[in-house]
mmCIF file of C-alpha atoms and ligand atoms in Angstrom:
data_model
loop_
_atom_site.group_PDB
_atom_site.id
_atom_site.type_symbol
_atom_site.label_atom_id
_atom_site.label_comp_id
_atom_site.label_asym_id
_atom_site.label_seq_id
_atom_site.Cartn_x
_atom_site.Cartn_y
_atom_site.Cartn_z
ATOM 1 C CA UNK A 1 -22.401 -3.688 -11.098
ATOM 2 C CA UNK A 2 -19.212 -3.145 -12.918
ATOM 3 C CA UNK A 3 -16.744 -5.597 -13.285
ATOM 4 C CA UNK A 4 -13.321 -5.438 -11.821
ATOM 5 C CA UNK A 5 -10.416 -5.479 -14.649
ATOM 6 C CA UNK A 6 -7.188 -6.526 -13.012
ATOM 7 C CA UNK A 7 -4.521 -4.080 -15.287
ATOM 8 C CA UNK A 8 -1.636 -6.265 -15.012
ATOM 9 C CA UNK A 9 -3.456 -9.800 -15.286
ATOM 10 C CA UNK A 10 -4.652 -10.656 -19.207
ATOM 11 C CA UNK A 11 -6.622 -13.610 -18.223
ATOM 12 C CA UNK A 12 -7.722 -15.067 -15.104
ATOM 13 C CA UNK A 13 -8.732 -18.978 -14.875
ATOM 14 C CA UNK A 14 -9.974 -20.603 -12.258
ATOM 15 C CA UNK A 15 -9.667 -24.405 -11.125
ATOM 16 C CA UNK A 16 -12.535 -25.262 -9.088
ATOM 17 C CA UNK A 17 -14.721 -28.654 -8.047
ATOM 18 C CA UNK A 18 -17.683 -29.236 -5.752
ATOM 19 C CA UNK A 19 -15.192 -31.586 -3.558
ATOM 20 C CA UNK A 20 -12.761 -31.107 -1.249
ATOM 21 C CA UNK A 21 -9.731 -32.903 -1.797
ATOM 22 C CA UNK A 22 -9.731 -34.212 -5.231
ATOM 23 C CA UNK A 23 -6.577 -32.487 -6.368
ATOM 24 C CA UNK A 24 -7.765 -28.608 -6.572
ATOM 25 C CA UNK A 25 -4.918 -26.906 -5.695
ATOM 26 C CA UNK A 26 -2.135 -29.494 -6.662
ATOM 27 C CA UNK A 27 -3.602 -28.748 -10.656
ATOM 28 C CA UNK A 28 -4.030 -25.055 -9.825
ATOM 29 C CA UNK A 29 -0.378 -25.148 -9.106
ATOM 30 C CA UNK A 30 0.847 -27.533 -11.540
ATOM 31 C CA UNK A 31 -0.560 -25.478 -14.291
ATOM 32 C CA UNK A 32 0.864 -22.594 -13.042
ATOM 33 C CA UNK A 33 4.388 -23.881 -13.155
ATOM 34 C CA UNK A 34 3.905 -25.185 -16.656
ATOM 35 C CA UNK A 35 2.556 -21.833 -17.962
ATOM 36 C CA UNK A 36 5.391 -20.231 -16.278
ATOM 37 C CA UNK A 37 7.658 -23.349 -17.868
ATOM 38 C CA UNK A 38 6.301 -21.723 -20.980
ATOM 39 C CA UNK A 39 7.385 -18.605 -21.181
ATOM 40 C CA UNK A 40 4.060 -17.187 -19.734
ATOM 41 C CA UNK A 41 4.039 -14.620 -17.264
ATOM 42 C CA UNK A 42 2.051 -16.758 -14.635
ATOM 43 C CA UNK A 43 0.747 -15.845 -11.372
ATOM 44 C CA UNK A 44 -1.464 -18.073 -8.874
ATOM 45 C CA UNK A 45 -4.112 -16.732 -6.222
ATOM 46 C CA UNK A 46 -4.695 -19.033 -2.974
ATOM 47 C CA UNK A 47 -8.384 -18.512 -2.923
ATOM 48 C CA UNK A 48 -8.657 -20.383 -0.734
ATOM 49 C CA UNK A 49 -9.361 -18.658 2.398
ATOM 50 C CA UNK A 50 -9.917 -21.205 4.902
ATOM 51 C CA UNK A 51 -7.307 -24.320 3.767
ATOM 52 C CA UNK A 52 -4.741 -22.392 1.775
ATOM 53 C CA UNK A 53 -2.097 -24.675 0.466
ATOM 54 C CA UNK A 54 0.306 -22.665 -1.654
ATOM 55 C CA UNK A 55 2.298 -21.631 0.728
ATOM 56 C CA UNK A 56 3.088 -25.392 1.926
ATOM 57 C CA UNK A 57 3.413 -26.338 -2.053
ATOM 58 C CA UNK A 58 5.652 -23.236 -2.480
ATOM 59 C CA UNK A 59 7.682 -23.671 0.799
ATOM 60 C CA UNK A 60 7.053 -20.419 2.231
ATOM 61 C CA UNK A 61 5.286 -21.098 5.030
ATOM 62 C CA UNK A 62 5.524 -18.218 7.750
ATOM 63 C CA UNK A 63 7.163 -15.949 5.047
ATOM 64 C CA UNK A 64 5.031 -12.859 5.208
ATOM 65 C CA UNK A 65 4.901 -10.657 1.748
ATOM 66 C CA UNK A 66 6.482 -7.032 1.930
ATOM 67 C CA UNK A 67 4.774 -3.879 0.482
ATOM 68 C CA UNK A 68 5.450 -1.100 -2.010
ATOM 69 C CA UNK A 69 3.729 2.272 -2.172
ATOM 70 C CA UNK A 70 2.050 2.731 -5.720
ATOM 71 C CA UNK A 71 0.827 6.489 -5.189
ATOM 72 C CA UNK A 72 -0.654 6.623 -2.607
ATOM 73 C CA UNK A 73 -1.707 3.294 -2.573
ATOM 74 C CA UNK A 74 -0.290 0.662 -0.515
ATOM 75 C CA UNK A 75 0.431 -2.484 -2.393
ATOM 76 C CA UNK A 76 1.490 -6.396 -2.247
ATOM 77 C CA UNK A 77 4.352 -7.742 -3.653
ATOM 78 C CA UNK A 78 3.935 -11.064 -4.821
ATOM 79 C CA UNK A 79 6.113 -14.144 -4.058
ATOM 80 C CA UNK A 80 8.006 -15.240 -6.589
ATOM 81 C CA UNK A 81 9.005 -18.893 -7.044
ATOM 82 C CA UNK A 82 9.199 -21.128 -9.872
ATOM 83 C CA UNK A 83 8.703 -18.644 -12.315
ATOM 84 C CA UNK A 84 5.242 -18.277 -10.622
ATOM 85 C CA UNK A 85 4.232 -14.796 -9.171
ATOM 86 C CA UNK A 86 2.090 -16.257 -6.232
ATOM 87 C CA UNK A 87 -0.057 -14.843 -3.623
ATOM 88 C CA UNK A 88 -2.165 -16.499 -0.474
ATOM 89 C CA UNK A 89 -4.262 -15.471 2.439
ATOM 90 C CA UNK A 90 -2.287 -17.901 3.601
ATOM 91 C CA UNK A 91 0.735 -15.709 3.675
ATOM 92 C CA UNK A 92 -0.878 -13.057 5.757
ATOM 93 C CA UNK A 93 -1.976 -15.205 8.583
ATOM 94 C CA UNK A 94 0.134 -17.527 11.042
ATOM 95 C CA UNK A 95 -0.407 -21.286 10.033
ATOM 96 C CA UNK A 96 -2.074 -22.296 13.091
ATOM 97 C CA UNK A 97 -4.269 -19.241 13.511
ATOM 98 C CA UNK A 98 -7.415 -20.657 12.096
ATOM 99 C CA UNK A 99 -9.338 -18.152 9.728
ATOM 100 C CA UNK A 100 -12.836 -18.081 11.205
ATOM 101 C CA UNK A 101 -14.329 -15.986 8.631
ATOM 102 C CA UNK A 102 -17.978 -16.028 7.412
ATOM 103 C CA UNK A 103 -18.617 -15.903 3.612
ATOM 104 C CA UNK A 104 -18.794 -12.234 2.911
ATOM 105 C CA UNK A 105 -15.877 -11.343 4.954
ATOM 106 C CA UNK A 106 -13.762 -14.312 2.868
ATOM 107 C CA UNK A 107 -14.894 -12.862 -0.549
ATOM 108 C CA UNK A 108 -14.008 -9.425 0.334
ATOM 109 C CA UNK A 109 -10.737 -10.727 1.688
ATOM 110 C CA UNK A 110 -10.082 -12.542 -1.331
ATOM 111 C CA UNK A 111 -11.480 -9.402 -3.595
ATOM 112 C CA UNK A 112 -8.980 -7.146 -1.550
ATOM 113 C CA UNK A 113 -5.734 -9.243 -1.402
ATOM 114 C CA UNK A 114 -6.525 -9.672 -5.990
ATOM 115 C CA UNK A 115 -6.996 -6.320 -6.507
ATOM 116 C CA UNK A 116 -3.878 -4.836 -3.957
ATOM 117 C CA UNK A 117 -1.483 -7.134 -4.833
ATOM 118 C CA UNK A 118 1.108 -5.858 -6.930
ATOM 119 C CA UNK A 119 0.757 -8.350 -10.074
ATOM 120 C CA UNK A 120 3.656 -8.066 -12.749
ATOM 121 C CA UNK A 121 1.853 -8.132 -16.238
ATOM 122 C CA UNK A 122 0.681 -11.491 -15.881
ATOM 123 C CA UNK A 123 -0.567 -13.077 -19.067
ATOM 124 C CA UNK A 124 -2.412 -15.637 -16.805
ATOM 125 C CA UNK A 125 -3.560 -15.763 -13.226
ATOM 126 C CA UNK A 126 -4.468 -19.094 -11.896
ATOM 127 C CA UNK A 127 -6.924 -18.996 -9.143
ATOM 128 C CA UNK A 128 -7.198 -21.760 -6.706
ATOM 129 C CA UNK A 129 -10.712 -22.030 -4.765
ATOM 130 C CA UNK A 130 -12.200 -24.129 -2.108
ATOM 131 C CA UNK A 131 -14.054 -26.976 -2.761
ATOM 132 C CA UNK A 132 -17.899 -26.297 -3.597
ATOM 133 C CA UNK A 133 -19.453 -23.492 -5.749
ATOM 134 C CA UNK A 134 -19.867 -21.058 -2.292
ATOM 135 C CA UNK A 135 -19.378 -16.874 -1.838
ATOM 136 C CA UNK A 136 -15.940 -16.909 -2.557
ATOM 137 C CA UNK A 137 -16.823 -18.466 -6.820
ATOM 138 C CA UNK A 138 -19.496 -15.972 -6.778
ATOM 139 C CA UNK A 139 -17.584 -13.148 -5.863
ATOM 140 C CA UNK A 140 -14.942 -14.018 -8.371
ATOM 141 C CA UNK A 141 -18.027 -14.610 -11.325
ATOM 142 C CA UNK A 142 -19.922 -11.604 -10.737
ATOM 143 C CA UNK A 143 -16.693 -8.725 -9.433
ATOM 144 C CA UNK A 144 -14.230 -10.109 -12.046
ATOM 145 C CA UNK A 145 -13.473 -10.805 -15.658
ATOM 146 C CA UNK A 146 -12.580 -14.813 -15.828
ATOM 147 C CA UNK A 147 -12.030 -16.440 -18.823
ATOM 148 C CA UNK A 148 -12.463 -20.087 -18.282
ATOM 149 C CA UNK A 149 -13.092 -22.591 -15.506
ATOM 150 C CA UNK A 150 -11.281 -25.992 -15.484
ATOM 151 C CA UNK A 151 -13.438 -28.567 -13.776
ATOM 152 C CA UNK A 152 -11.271 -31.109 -11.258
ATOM 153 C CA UNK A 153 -12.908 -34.793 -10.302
ATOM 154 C CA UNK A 154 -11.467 -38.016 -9.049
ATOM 155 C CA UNK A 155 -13.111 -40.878 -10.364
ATOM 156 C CA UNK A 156 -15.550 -42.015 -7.827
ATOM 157 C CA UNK A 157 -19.047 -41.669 -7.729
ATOM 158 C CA UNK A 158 -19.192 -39.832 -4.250
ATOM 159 C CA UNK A 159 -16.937 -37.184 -5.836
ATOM 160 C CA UNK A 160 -19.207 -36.611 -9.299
ATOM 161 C CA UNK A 161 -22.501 -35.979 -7.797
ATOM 162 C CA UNK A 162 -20.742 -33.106 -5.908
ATOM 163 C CA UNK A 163 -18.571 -32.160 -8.678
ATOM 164 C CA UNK A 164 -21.802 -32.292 -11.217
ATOM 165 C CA UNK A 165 -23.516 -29.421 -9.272
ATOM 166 C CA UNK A 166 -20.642 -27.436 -9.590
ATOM 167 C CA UNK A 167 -20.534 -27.690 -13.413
ATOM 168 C CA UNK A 168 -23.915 -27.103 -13.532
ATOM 169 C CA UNK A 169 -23.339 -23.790 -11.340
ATOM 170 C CA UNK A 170 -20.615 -22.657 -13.782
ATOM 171 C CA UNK A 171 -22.764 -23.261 -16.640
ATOM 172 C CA UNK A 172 -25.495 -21.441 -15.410
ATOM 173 C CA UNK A 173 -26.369 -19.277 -18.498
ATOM 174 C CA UNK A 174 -26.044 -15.732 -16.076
ATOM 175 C CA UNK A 175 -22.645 -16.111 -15.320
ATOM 176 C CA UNK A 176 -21.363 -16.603 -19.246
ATOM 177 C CA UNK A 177 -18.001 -18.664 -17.810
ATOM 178 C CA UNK A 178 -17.101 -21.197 -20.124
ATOM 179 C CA UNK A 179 -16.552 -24.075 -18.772
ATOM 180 C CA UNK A 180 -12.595 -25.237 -20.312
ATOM 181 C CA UNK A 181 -13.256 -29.310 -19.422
ATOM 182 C CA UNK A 182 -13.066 -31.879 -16.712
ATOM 183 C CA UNK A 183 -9.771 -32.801 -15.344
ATOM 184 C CA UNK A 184 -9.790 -36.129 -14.135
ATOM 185 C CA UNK A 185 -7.291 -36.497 -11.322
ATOM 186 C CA UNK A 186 -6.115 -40.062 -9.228
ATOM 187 C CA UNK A 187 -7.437 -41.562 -12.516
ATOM 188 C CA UNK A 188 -5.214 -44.652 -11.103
ATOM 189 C CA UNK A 189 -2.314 -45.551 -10.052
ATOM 190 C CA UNK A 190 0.523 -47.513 -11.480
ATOM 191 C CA UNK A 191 3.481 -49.142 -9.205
ATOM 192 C CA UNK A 192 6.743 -46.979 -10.367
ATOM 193 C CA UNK A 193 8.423 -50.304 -10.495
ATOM 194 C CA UNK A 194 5.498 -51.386 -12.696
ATOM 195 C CA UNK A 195 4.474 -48.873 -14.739
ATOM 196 C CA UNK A 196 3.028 -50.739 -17.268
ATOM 197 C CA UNK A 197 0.235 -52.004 -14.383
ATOM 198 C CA UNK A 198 -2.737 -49.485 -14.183
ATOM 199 C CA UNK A 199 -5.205 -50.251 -10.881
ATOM 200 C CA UNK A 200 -7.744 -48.286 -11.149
ATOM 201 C CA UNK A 201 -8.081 -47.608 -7.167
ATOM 202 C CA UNK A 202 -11.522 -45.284 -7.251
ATOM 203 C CA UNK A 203 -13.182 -46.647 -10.370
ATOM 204 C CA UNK A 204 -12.974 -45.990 -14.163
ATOM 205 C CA UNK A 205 -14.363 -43.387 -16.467
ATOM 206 C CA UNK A 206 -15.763 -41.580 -13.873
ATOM 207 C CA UNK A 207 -14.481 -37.968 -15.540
ATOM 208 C CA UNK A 208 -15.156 -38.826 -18.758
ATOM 209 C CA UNK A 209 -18.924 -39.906 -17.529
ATOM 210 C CA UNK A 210 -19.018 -36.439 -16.275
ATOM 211 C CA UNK A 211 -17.687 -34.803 -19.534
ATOM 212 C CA UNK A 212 -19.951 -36.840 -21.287
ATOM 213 C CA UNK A 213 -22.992 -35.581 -19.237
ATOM 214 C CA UNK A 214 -22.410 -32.097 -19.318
ATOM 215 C CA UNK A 215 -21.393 -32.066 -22.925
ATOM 216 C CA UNK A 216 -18.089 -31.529 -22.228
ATOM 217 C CA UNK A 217 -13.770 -31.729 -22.794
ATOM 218 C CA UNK A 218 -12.296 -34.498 -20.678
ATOM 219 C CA UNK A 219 -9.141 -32.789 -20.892
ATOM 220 C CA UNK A 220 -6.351 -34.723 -19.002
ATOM 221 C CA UNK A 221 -6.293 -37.613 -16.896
ATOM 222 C CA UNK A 222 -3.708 -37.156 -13.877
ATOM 223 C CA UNK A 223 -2.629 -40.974 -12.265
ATOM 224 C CA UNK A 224 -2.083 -41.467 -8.147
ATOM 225 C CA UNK A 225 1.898 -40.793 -7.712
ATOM 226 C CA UNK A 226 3.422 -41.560 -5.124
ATOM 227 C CA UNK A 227 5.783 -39.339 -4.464
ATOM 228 C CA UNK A 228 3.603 -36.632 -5.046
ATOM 229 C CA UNK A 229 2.186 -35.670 -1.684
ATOM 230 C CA UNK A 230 5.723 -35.426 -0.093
ATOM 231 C CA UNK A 231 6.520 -32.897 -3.178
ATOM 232 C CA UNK A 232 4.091 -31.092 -2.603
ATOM 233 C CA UNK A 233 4.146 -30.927 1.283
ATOM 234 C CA UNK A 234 8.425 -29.742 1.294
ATOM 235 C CA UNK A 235 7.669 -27.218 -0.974
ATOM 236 C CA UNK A 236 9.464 -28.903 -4.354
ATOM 237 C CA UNK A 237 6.737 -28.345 -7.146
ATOM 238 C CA UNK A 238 9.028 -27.947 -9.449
ATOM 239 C CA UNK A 239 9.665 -31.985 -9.040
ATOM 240 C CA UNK A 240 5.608 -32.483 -10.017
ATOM 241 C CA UNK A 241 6.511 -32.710 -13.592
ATOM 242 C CA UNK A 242 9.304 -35.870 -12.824
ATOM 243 C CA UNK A 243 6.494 -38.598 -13.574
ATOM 244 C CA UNK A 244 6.731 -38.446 -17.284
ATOM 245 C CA UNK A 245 2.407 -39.116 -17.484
ATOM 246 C CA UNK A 246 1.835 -36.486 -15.151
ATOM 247 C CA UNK A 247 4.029 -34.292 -17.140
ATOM 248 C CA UNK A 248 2.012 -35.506 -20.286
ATOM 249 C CA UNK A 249 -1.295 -34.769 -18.821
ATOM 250 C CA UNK A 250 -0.305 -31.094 -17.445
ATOM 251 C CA UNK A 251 0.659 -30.359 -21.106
ATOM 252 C CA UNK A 252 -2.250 -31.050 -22.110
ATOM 253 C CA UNK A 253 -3.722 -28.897 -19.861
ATOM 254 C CA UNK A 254 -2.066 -25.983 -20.565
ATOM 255 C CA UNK A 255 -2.514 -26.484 -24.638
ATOM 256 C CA UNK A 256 -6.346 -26.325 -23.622
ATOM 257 C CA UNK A 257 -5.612 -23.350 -21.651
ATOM 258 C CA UNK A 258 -3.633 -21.550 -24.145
ATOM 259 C CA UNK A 259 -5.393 -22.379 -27.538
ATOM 260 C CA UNK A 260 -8.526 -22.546 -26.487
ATOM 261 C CA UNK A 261 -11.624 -24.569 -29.010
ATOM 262 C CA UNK A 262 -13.124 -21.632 -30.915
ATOM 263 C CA UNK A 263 -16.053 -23.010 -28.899
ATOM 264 C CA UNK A 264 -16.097 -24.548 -25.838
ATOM 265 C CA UNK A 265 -17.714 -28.556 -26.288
ATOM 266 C CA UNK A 266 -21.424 -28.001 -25.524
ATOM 267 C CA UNK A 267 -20.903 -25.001 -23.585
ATOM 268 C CA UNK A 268 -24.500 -23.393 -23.263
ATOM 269 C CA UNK A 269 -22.695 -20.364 -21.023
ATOM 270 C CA UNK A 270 -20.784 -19.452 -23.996
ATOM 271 C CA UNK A 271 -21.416 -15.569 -24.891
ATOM 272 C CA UNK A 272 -20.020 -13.291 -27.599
ATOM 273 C CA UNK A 273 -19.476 -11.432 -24.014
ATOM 274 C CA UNK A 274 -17.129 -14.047 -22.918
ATOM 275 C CA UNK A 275 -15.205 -14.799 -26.744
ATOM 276 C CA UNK A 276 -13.962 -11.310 -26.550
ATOM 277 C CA UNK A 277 -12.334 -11.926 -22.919
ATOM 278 C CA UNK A 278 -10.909 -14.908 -24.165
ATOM 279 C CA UNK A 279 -9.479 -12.922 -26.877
ATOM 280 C CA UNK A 280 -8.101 -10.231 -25.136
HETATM 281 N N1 ATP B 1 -2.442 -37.374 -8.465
HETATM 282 C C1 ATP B 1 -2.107 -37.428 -7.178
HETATM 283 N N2 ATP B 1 -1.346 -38.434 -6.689
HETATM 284 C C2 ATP B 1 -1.007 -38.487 -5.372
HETATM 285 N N3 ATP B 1 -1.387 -37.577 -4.455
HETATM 286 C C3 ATP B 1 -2.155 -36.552 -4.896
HETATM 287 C C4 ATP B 1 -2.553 -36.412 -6.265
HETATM 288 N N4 ATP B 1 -3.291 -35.276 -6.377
HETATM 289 C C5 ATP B 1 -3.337 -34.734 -5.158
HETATM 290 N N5 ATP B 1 -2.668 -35.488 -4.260
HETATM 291 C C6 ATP B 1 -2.519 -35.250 -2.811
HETATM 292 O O1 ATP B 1 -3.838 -35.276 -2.271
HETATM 293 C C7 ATP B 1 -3.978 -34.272 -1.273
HETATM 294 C C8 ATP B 1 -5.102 -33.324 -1.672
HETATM 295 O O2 ATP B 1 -4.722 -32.603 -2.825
HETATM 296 P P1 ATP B 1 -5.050 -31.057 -2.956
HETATM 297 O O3 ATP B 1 -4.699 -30.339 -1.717
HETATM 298 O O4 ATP B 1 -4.469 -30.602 -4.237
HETATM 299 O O5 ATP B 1 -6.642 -31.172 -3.087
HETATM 300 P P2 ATP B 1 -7.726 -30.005 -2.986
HETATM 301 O O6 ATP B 1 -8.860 -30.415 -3.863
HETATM 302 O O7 ATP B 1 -7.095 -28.696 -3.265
HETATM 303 O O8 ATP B 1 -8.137 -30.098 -1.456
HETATM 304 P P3 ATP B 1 -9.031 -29.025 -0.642
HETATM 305 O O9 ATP B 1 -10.437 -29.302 -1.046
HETATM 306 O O10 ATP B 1 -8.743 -29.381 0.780
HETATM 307 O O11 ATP B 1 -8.567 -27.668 -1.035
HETATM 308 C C9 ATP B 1 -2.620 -33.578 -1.164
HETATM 309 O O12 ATP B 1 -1.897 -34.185 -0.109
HETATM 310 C C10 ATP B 1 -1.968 -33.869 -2.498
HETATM 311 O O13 ATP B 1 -0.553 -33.889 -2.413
HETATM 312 MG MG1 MG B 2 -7.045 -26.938 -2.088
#
């Protein structure tokens, strides 16, 4: 089956992790801001279909997108916030109107709402997916081009042996998606008034065990802030980056992102195939 090449989107990375909550979608949109804060033409993709946060980290909850006619095509306009061109499921649906999809009807959703949305030459697109490796990853591995998938743990052990099948699912040899690194997120937590203090509230190490394991980048280690759940939940990302570590360790997640290793650490998955995408 032929791939699906996006026109307007150079490079599509996904931010995945075999566990729900760890932080998913707060990176996904944290690294789209700071591409964006770069000069990158950045868009992020909710894909995920049945919890979609964007729109709550984006504030445009019950804002529903508006349509252009390209041809005779119908297409979606993207939000536009932040410097991020952004699009959810989320955004199509009323909050409280659960989604009760089955797989195949969330992939095609989620294949539909990439493909008609009216991206604006993107040099990245930032896809956001529900925890675990389920349809919706293996849609986006096996209908589209991606260039790179960045890992996200917390530290404790309950969250690596999920998050380890999930690396081993990316780096399974017939996909060919390199797998950028493990982001280590609520790494610990340190009083603002204290900063120097570091507890380390779910354990120690625990992404860099993983990167270890698998061979691979531990590339950032994000602390507990907090004041970050109530900027995320009133919509004021752009406040994410106030915590000067948390700034520190998204900057180091983009520099991943945008010069990638020549290799990536270890990475079995790694084609000739997949160099030229991340080339392109
Ligand atoms: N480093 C952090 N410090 C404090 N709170 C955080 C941090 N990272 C994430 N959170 C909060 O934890 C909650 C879960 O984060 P998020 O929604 O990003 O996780 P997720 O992995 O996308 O979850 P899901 O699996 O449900 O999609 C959110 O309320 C978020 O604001
Ligand atoms: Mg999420």
């Amino acid at each position: 089956m032929d791939k699906i090449k996006l026109k307007e989107v150079k490079k599509i990375i996904i931010v995945a992790s075999g566990k729900g909550g760890v932080g998913k979608s707060t990176v996904a949109a944290g690294i789209a801001l700071k591409l964006a804060g770069e000069g990158y033409r950045t868009g992020l993709m909710d894909g995920d279909i049945y919890g979609p946060s964007v729109p709550t980290m984006f504030g445009t909850i019950g804002t529903h997108p508006t349509y252009t006619k390209m041809g005779d095509q119908s297409q979606i306009i993207p939000f536009n916030k932040f410097g991020v061109q952004f699009m959810s499921i989320g955004c199509m649906v009323e909050p409280d109107k659960a989604i009760i999809w089955r797989g195949p009807l969330a992939s095609n959703g989620l294949k539909q709402i990439l493909t008609d949305t009216a991206w604006d030459n993107l040099d990245y697109l930032i896809v956001d997916t529900p925890p675990g490796t389920g349809d919706i990853h293996l849609t986006l591995l096996q209908q589209f081009y991606i260039n790179g998938v960045i890992v996200v743990t917390t530290p404790q052990a309950v969250s690596m042996a999920d998050v380890q099948k999930a690396v081993a699912f990316f780096k399974d040899p017939h996909f060919g998606i390199p797998v950028m690194g493990i982001v280590e997120n609520m790494a610990w937590f340190s009083p603002s008034r204290h900063p120097e203090e570091q507890y380390h509230i779910f354990g120690k190490n625990g992404g860099q065990h993983l990167a270890n394991q698998f061979d691979l980048q531990l590339i950032a280690q994000i602390p507990i802030d907090e004041h970050l759940c109530e900027t995320c939940d009133t919509g004021q990302l752009n406040k994410l980056f106030n915590n000067p570590t948390i700034n520190h360790a998204f900057n180091q997640i983009i520099s991943s992102i945008i010069k990638p290793p020549l290799h990536y650490k270890g990475d079995a998955a790694f084609t000739k195939q997949t160099a030229s995408y991340l080339n392109k």
